[in-house]
PDB file of C-alpha atoms and ligand atoms in Angstrom:
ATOM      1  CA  UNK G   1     146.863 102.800  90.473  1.00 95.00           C
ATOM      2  CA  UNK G   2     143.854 103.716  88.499  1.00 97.00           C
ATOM      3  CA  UNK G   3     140.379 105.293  88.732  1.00 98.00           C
ATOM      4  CA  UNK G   4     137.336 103.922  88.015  1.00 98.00           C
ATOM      5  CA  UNK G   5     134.466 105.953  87.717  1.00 98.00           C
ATOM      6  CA  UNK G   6     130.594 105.120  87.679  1.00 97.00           C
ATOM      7  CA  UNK G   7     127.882 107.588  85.658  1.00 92.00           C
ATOM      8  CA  UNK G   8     124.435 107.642  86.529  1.00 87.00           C
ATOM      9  CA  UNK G   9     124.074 106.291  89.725  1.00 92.00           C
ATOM     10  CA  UNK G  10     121.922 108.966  90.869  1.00 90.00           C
ATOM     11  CA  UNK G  11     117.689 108.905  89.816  1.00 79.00           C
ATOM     12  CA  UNK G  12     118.168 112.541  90.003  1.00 72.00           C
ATOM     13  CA  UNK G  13     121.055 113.217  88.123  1.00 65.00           C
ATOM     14  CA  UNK G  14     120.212 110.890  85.742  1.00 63.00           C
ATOM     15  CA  UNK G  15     116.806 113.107  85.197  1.00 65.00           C
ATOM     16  CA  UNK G  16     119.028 116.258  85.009  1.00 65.00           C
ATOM     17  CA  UNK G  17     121.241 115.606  82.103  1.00 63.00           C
ATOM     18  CA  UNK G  18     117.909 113.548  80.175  1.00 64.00           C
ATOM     19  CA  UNK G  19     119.567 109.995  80.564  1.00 67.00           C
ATOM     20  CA  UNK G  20     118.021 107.144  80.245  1.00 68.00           C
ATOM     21  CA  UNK G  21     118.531 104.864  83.161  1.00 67.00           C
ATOM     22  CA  UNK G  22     120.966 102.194  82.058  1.00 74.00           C
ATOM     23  CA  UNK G  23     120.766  98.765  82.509  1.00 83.00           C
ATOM     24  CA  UNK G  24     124.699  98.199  84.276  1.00 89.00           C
ATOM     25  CA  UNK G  25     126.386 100.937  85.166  1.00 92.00           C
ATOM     26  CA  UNK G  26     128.281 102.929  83.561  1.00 93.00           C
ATOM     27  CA  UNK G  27     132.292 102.778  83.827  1.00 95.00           C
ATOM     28  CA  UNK G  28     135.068 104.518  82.545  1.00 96.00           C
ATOM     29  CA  UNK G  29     138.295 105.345  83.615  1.00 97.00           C
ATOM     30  CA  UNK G  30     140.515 108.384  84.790  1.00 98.00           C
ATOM     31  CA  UNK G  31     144.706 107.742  84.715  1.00 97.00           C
ATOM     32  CA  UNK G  32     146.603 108.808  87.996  1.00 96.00           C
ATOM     33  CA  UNK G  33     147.842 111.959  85.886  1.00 97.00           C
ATOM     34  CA  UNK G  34     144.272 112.981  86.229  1.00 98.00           C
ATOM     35  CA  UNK G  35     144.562 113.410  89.945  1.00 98.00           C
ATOM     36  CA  UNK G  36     144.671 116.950  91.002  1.00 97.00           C
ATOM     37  CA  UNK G  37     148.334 116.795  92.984  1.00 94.00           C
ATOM     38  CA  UNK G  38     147.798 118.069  96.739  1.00 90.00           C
ATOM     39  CA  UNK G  39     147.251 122.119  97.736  1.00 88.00           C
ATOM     40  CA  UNK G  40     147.066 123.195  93.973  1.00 94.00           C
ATOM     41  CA  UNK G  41     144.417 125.339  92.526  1.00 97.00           C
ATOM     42  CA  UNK G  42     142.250 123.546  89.696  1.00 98.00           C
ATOM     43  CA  UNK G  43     143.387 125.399  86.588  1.00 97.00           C
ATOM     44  CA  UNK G  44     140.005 125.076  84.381  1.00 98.00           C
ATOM     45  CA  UNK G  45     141.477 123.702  81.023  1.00 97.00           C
ATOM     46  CA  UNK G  46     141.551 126.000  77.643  1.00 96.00           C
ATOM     47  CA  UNK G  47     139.643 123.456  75.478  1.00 97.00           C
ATOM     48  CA  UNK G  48     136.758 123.365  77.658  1.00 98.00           C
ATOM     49  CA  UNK G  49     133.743 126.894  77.989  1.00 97.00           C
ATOM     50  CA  UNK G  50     131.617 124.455  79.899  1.00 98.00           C
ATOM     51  CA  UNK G  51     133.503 122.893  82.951  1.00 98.00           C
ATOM     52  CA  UNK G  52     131.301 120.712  85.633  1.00 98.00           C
ATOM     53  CA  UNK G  53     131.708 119.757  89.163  1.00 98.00           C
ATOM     54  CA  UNK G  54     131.105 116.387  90.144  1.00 98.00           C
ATOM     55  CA  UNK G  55     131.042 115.621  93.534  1.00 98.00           C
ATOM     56  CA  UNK G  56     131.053 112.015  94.429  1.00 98.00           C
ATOM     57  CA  UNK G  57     131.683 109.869  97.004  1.00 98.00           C
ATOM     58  CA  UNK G  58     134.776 107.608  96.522  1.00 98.00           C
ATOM     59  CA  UNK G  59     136.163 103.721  98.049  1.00 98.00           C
ATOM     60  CA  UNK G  60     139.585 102.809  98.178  1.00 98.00           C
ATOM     61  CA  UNK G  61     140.486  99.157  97.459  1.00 98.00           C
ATOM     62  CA  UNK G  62     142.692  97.718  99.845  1.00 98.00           C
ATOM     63  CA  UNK G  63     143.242  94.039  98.830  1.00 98.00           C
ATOM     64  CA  UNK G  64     143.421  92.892  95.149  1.00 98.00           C
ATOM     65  CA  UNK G  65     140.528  91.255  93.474  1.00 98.00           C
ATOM     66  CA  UNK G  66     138.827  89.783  90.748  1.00 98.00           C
ATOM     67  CA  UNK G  67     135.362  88.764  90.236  1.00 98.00           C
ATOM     68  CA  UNK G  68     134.462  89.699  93.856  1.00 98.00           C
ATOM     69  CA  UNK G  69     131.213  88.368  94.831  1.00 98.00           C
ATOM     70  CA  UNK G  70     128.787  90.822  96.086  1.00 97.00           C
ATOM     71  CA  UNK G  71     128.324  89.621  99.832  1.00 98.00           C
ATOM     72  CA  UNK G  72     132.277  89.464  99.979  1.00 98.00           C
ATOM     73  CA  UNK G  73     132.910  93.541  98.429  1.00 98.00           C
ATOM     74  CA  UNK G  74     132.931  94.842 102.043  1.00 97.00           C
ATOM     75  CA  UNK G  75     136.442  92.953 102.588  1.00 97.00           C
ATOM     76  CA  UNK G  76     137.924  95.155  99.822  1.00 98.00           C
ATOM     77  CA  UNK G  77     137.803  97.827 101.601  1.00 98.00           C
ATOM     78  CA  UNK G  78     137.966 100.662 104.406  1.00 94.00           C
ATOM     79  CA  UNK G  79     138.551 103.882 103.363  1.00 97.00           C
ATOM     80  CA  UNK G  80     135.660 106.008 102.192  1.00 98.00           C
ATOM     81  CA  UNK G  81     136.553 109.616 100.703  1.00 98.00           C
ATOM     82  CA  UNK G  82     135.150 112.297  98.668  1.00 98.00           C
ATOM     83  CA  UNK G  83     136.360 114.215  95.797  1.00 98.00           C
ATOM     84  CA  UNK G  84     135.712 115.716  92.322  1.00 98.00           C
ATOM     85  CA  UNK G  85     134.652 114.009  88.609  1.00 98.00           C
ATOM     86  CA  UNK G  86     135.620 117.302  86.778  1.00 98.00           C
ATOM     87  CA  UNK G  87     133.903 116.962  83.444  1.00 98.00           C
ATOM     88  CA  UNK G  88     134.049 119.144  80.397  1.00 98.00           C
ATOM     89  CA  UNK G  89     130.593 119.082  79.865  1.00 97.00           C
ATOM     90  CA  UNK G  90     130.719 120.488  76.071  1.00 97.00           C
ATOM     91  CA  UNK G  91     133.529 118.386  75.093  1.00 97.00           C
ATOM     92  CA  UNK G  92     131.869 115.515  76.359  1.00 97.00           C
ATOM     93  CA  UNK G  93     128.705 116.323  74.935  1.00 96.00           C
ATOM     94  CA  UNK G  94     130.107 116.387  71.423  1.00 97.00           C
ATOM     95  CA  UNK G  95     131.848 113.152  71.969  1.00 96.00           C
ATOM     96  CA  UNK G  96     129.095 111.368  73.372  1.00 94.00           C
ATOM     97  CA  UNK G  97     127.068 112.757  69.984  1.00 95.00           C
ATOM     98  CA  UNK G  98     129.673 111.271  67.852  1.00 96.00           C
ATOM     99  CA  UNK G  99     129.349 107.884  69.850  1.00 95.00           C
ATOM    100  CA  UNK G 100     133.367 108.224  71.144  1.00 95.00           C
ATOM    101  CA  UNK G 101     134.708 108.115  74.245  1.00 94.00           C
ATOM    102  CA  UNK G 102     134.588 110.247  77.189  1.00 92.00           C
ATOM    103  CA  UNK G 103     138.267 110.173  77.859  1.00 95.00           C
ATOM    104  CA  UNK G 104     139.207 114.204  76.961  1.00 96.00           C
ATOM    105  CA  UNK G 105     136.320 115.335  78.552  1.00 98.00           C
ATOM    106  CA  UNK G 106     136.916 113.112  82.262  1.00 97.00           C
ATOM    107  CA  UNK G 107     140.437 112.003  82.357  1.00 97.00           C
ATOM    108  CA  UNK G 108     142.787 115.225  81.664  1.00 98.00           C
ATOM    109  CA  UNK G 109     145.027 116.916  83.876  1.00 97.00           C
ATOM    110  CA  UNK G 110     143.203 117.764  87.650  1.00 97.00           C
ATOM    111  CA  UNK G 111     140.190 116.241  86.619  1.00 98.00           C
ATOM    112  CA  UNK G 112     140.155 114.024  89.438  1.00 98.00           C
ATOM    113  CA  UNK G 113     139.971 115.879  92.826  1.00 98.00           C
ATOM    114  CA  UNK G 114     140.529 113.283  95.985  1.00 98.00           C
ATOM    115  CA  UNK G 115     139.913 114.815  99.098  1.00 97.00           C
ATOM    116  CA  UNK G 116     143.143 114.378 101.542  1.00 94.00           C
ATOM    117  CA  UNK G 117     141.168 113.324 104.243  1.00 97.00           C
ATOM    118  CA  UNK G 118     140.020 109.762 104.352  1.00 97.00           C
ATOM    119  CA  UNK G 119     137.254 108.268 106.640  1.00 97.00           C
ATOM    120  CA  UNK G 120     137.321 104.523 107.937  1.00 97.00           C
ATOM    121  CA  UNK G 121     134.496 102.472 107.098  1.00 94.00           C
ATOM    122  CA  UNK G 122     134.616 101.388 110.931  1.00 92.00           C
ATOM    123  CA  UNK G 123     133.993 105.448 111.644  1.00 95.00           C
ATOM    124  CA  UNK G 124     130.548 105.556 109.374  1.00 94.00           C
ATOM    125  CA  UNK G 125     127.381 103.844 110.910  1.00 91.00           C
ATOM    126  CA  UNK G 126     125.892 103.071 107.596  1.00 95.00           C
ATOM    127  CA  UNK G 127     127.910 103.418 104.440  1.00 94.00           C
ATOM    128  CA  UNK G 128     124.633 103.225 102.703  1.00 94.00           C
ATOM    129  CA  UNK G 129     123.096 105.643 104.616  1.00 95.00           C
ATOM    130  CA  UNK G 130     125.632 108.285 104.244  1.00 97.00           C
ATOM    131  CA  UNK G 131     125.011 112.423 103.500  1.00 97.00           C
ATOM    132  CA  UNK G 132     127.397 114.155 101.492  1.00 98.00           C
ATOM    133  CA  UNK G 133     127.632 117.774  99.466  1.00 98.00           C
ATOM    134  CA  UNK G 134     129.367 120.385  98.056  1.00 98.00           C
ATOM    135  CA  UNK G 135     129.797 124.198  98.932  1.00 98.00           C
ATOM    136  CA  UNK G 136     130.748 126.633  95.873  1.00 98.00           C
ATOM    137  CA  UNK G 137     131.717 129.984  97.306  1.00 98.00           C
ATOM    138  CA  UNK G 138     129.803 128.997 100.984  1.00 97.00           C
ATOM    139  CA  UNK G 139     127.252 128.088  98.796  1.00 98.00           C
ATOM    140  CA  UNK G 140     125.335 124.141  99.040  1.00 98.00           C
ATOM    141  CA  UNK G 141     125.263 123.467  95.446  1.00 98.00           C
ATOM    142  CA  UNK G 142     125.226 119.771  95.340  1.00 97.00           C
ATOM    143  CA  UNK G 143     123.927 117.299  98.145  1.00 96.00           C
ATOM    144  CA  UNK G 144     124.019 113.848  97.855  1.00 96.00           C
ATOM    145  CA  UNK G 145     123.150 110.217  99.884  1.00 95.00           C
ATOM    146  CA  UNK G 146     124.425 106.877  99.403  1.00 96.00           C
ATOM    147  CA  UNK G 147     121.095 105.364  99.659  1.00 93.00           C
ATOM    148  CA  UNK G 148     120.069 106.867  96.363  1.00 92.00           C
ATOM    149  CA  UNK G 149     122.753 105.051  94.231  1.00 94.00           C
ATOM    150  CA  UNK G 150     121.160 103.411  91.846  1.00 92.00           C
ATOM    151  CA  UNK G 151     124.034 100.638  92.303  1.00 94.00           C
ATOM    152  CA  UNK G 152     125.384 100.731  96.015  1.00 95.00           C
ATOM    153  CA  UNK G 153     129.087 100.213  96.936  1.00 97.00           C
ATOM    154  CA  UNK G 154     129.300  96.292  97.230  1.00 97.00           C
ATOM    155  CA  UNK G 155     127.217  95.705  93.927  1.00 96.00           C
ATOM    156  CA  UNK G 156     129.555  98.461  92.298  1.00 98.00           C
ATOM    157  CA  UNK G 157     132.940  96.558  93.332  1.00 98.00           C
ATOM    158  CA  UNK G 158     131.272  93.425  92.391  1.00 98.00           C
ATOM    159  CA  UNK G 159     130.391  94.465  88.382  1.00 97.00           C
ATOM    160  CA  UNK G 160     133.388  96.417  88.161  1.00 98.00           C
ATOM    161  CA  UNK G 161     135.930  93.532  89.103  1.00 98.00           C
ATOM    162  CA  UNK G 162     133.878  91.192  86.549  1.00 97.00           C
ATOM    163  CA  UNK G 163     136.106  93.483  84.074  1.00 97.00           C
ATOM    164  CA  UNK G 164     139.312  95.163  85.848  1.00 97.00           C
ATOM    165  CA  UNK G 165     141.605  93.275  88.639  1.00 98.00           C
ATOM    166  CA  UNK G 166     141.132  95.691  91.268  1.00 98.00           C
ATOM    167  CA  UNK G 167     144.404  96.253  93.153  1.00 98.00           C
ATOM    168  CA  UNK G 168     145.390  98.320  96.315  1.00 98.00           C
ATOM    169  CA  UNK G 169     145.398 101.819  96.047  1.00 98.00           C
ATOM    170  CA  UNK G 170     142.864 101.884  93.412  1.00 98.00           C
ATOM    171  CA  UNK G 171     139.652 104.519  93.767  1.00 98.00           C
ATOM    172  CA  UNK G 172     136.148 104.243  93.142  1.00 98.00           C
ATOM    173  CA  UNK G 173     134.409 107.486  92.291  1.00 98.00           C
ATOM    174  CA  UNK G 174     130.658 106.010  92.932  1.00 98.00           C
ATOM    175  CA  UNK G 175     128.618 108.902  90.817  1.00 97.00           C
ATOM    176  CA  UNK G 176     127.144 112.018  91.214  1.00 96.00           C
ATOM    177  CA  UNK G 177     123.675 113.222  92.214  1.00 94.00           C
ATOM    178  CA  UNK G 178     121.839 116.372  91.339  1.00 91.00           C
ATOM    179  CA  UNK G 179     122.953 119.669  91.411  1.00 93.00           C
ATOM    180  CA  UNK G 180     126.015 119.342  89.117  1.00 95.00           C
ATOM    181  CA  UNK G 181     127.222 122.898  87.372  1.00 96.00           C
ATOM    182  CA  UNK G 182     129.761 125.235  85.888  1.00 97.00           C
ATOM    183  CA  UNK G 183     132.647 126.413  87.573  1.00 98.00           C
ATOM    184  CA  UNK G 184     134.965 129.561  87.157  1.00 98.00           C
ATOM    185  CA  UNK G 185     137.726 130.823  87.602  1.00 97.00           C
ATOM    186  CA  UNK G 186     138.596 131.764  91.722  1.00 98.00           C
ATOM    187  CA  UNK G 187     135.547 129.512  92.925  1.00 98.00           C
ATOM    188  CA  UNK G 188     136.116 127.614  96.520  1.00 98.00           C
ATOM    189  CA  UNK G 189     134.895 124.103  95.696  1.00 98.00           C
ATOM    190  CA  UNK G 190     134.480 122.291  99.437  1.00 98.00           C
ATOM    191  CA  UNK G 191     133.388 119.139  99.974  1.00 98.00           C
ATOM    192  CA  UNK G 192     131.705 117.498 103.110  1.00 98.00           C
ATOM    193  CA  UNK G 193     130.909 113.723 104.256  1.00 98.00           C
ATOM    194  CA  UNK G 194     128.082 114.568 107.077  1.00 96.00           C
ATOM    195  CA  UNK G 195     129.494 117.493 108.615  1.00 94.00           C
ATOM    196  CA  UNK G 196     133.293 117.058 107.828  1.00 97.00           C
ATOM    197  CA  UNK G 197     134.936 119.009 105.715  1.00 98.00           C
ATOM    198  CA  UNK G 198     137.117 116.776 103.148  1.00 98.00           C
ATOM    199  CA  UNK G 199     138.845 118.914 100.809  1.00 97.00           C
ATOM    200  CA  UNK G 200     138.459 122.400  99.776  1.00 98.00           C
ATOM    201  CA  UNK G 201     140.220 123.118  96.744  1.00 97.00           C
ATOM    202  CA  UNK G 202     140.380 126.675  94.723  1.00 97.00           C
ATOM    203  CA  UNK G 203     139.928 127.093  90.369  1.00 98.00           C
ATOM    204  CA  UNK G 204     142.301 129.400  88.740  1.00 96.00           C
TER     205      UNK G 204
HETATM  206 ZN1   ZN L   1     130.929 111.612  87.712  1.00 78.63          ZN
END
């Protein structure tokens, strides 16, 4: 399986970290090693001072696909989740200086956090209309809502699949809004869709 990850799909974010807003979204990539493996702590990596949650909501594919058109991305999937985009924000800021890619700073080991719990689309009232956010230490440090994407979920599955066969198992992480910041070590990251709790996951 792999990742696929959108930046800047948040007006606020996007404000935040002084980004212009892009024309297409942004995509890159995480590999499965990047998935933090169930009940560990996050261990915050040695190359990075500056580590960053991300929390974003994410879509798993169910059926495989290629250029999916837009009004047809709903049958791709069911599943909606949350979880991490751990980013080493001063790795990534000296790559993205250097024009290279974001790959060391976005796709090393436990970078990827995907909640365990999964919520059926069938579940949600309006996938576009959905709250989520983040607790650090009991604390709301990020809140979020699908209907500030910049690209929603259909139009997402739709550009990505112009360029990557999407296949079963696959995961979306959608972007991040506002709020993003450091973590350290023995924080209690928690993440919420509405009022459910999703994953809670420790740093070390
Ligand atoms: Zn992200």
């Amino acid at each position: 399986m792999k990742i696929i990850c959108i930046g800047r799909n948040y007006t606020d974010h996007i404000s935040e970290l002084k980004n212009e807003k892009p024309e297409a979204p942004v995509i890159f990539l995480k590999p499965d090693t990047s998935i933090l493996l169930k009940k560990q702590p996050f261990f915050i990596p040695d190359f990075s001072e500056e580590v960053h949650y991300e929390v974003e909501v994410l879509i798993k594919i169910k059926r495989v696909g290629k250029h999916i058109q837009e009004k047809f991305a709903h049958k791709y999937y069911d599943e909606v989740g949350l979880g991490i985009d751990f980013t080493a924000r001063d790795l990534q800021q000296k790559l993205k200086e250097k024009g290279l890619p974001w790959e060391k700073a976005k796709a090393f080991d436990g970078a990827a956090v995907v909640g365990e719990k999964w919520l059926t689309k069938d579940s949600i009232a309006d996938i576009n209309m959905l709250n989520f956010s983040l607790e650090k230490n009991g604390e709301t440090v990020q809140k979020g809502n699908t209907a500030l994407m910049l690209w929603k979920i259909d139009e997402l599955i739709a550009y990505i699949s112009q360029f990557f066969t999407l296949k079963i198992g696959d995961i979306i992480f959608t972007g991040t809004p506002a709020g993003v910041g450091k973590v350290a070590v023995n924080d209690r990251l928690t993440g919420f869709i509405e009022e459910q709790q999703i994953f809670s996951i420790q740093t070390k």
